[in-house]
Short mmCIF file of N, CA and C in Angstrom, two decimals:
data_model
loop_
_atom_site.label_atom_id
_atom_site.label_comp_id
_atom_site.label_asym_id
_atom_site.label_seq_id
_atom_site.Cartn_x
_atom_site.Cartn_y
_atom_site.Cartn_z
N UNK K 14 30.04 213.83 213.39
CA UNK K 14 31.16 214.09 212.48
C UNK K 14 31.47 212.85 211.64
N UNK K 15 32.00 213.04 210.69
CA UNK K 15 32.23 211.70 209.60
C UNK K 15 33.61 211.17 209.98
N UNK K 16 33.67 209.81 209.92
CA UNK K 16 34.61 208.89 210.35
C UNK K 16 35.91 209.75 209.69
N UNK K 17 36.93 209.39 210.81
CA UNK K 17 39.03 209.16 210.40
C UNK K 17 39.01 208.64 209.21
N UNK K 18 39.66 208.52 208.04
CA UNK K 18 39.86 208.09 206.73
C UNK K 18 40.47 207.14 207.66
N UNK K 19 41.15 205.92 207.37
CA UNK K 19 42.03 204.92 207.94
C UNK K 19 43.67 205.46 207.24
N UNK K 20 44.21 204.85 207.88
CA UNK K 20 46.01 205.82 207.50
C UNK K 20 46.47 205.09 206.20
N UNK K 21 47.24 205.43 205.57
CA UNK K 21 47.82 204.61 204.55
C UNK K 21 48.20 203.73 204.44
N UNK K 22 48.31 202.42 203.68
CA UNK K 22 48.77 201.53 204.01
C UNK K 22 50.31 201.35 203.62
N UNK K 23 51.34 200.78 204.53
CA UNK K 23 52.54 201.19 204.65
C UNK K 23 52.91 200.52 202.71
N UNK K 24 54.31 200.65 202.34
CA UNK K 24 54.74 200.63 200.93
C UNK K 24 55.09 199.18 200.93
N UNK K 25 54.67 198.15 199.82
CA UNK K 25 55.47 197.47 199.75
C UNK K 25 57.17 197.32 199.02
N UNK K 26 57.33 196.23 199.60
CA UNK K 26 58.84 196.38 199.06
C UNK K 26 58.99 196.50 197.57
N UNK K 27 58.19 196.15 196.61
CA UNK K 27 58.04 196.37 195.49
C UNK K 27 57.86 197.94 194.95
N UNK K 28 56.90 198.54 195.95
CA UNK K 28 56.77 200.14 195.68
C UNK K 28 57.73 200.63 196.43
N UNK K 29 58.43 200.54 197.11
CA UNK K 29 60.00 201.19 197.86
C UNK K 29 60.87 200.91 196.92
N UNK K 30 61.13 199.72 196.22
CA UNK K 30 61.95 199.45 195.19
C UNK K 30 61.92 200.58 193.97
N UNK K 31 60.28 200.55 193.41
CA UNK K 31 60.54 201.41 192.15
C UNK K 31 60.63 202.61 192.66
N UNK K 32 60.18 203.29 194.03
CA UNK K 32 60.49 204.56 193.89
C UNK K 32 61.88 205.13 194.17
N UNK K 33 62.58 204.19 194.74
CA UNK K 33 63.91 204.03 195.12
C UNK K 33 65.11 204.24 193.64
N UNK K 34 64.57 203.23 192.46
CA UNK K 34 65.03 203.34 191.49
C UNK K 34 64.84 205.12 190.32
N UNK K 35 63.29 205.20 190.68
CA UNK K 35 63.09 206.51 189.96
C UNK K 35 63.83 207.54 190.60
N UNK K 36 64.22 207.51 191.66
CA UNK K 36 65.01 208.61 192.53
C UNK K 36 66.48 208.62 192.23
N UNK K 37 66.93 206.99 191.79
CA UNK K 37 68.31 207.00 191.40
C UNK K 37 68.25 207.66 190.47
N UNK K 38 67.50 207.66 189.31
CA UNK K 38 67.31 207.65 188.00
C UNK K 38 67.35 209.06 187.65
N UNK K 39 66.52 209.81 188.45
CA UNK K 39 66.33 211.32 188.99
C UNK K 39 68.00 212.13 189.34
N UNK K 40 68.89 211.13 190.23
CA UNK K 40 69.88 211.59 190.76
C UNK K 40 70.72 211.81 189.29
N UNK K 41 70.71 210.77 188.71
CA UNK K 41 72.00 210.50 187.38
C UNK K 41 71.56 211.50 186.52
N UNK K 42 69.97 211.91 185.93
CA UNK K 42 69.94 212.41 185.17
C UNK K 42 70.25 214.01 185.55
N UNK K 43 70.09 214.21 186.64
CA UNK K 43 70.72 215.51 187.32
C UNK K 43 71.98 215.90 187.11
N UNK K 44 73.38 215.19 187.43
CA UNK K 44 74.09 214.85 187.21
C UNK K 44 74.99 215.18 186.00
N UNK K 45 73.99 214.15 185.01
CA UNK K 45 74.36 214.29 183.76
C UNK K 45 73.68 216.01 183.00
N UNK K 46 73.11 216.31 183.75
CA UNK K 46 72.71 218.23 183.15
C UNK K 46 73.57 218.67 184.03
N UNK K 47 74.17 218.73 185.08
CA UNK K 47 74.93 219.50 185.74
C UNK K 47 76.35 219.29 185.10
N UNK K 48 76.71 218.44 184.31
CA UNK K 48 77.87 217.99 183.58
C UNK K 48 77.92 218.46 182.58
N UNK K 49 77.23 218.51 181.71
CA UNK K 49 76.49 219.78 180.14
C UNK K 49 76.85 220.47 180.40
N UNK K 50 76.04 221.51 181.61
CA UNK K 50 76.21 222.86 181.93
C UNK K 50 77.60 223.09 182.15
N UNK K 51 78.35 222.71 182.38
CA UNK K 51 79.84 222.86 183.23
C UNK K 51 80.54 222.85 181.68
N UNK K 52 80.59 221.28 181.03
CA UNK K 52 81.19 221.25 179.87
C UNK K 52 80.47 222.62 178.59
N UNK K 53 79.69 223.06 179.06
CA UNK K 53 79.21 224.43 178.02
C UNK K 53 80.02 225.56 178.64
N UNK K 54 79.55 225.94 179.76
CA UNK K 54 80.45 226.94 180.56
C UNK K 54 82.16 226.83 180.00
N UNK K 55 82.38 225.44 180.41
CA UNK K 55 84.30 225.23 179.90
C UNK K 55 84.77 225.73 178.32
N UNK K 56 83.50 225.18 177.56
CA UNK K 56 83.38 225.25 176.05
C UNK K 56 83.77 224.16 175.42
N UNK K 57 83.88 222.87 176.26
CA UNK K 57 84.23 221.54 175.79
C UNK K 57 83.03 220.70 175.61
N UNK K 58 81.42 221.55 175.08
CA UNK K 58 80.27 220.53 175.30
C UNK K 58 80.08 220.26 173.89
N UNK K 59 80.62 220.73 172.91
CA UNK K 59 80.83 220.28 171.48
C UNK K 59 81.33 218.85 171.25
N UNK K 60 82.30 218.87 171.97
CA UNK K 60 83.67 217.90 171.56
C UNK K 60 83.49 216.39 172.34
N UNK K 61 83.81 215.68 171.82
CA UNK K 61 83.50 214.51 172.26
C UNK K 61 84.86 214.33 173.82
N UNK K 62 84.42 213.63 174.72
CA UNK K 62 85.15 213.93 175.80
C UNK K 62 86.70 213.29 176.06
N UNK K 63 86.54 212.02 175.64
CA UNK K 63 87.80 211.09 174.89
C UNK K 63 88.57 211.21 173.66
N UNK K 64 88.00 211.51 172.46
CA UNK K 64 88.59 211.77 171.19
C UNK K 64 89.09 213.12 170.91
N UNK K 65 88.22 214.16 171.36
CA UNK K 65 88.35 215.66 171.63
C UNK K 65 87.86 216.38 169.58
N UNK K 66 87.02 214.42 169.43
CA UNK K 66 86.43 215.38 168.06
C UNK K 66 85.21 215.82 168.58
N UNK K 67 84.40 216.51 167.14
CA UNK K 67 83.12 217.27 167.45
C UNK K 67 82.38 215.92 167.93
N UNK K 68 81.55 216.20 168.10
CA UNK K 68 79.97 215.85 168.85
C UNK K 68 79.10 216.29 167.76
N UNK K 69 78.62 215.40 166.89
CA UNK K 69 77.49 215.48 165.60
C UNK K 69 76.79 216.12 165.87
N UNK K 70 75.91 217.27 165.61
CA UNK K 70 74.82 218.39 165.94
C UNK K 70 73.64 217.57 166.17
N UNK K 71 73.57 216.15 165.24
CA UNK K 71 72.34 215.21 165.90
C UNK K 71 72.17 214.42 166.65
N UNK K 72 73.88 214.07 167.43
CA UNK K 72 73.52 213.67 168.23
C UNK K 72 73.49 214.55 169.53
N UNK K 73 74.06 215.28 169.70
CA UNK K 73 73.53 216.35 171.18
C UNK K 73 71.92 216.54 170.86
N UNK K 74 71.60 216.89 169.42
CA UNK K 74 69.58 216.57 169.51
C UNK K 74 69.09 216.10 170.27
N UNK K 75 69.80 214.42 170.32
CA UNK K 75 68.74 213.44 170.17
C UNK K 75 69.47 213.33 171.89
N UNK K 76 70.31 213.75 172.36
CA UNK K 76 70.85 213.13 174.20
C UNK K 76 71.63 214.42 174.21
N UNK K 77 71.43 215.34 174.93
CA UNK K 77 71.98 216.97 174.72
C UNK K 77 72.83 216.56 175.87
N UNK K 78 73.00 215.68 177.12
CA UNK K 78 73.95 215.26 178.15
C UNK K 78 75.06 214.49 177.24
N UNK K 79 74.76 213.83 176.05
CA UNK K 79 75.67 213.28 175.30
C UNK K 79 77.74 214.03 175.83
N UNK K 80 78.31 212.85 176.17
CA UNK K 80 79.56 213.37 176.05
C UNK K 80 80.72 212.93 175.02
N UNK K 81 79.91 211.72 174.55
CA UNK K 81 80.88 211.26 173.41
C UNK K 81 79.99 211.12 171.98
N UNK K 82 80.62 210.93 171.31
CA UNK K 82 80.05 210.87 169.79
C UNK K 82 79.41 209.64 169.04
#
């Protein structure tokens, strides 16, 4: 039979770090769509969240989580 592959070699702290960060990164941007969705549902995803003016049509384009203007 052909040899055990050898096991992985454990992560360094450098690769625990970035995947640690992409996971934060993962969490916020979640977050920030679950916050859209809610402010669309409310009907406040137009409006800027502080001023309560519109929200420029280019900028929700260009960052559609956008909450201010």
């Amino acid at each position: 039979p052909p040899p055990h592959p050898a096991p992985p070699a454990p992560y360094t702290n450098a690769e625990s770090s970035a995947a640690s960060d992409v996971y934060k990164r993962q969490e916020h941007d979640l977050a920030a769509v679950e916050t859209a969705l809610q402010r669309l549902s409310d009907g406040t995803y137009w409006a800027d969240e502080v001023t309560g003016e519109p929200i420029p049509e280019h900028v929700l384009t260009a960052d559609p989580t956008a909450r201010r203007a």
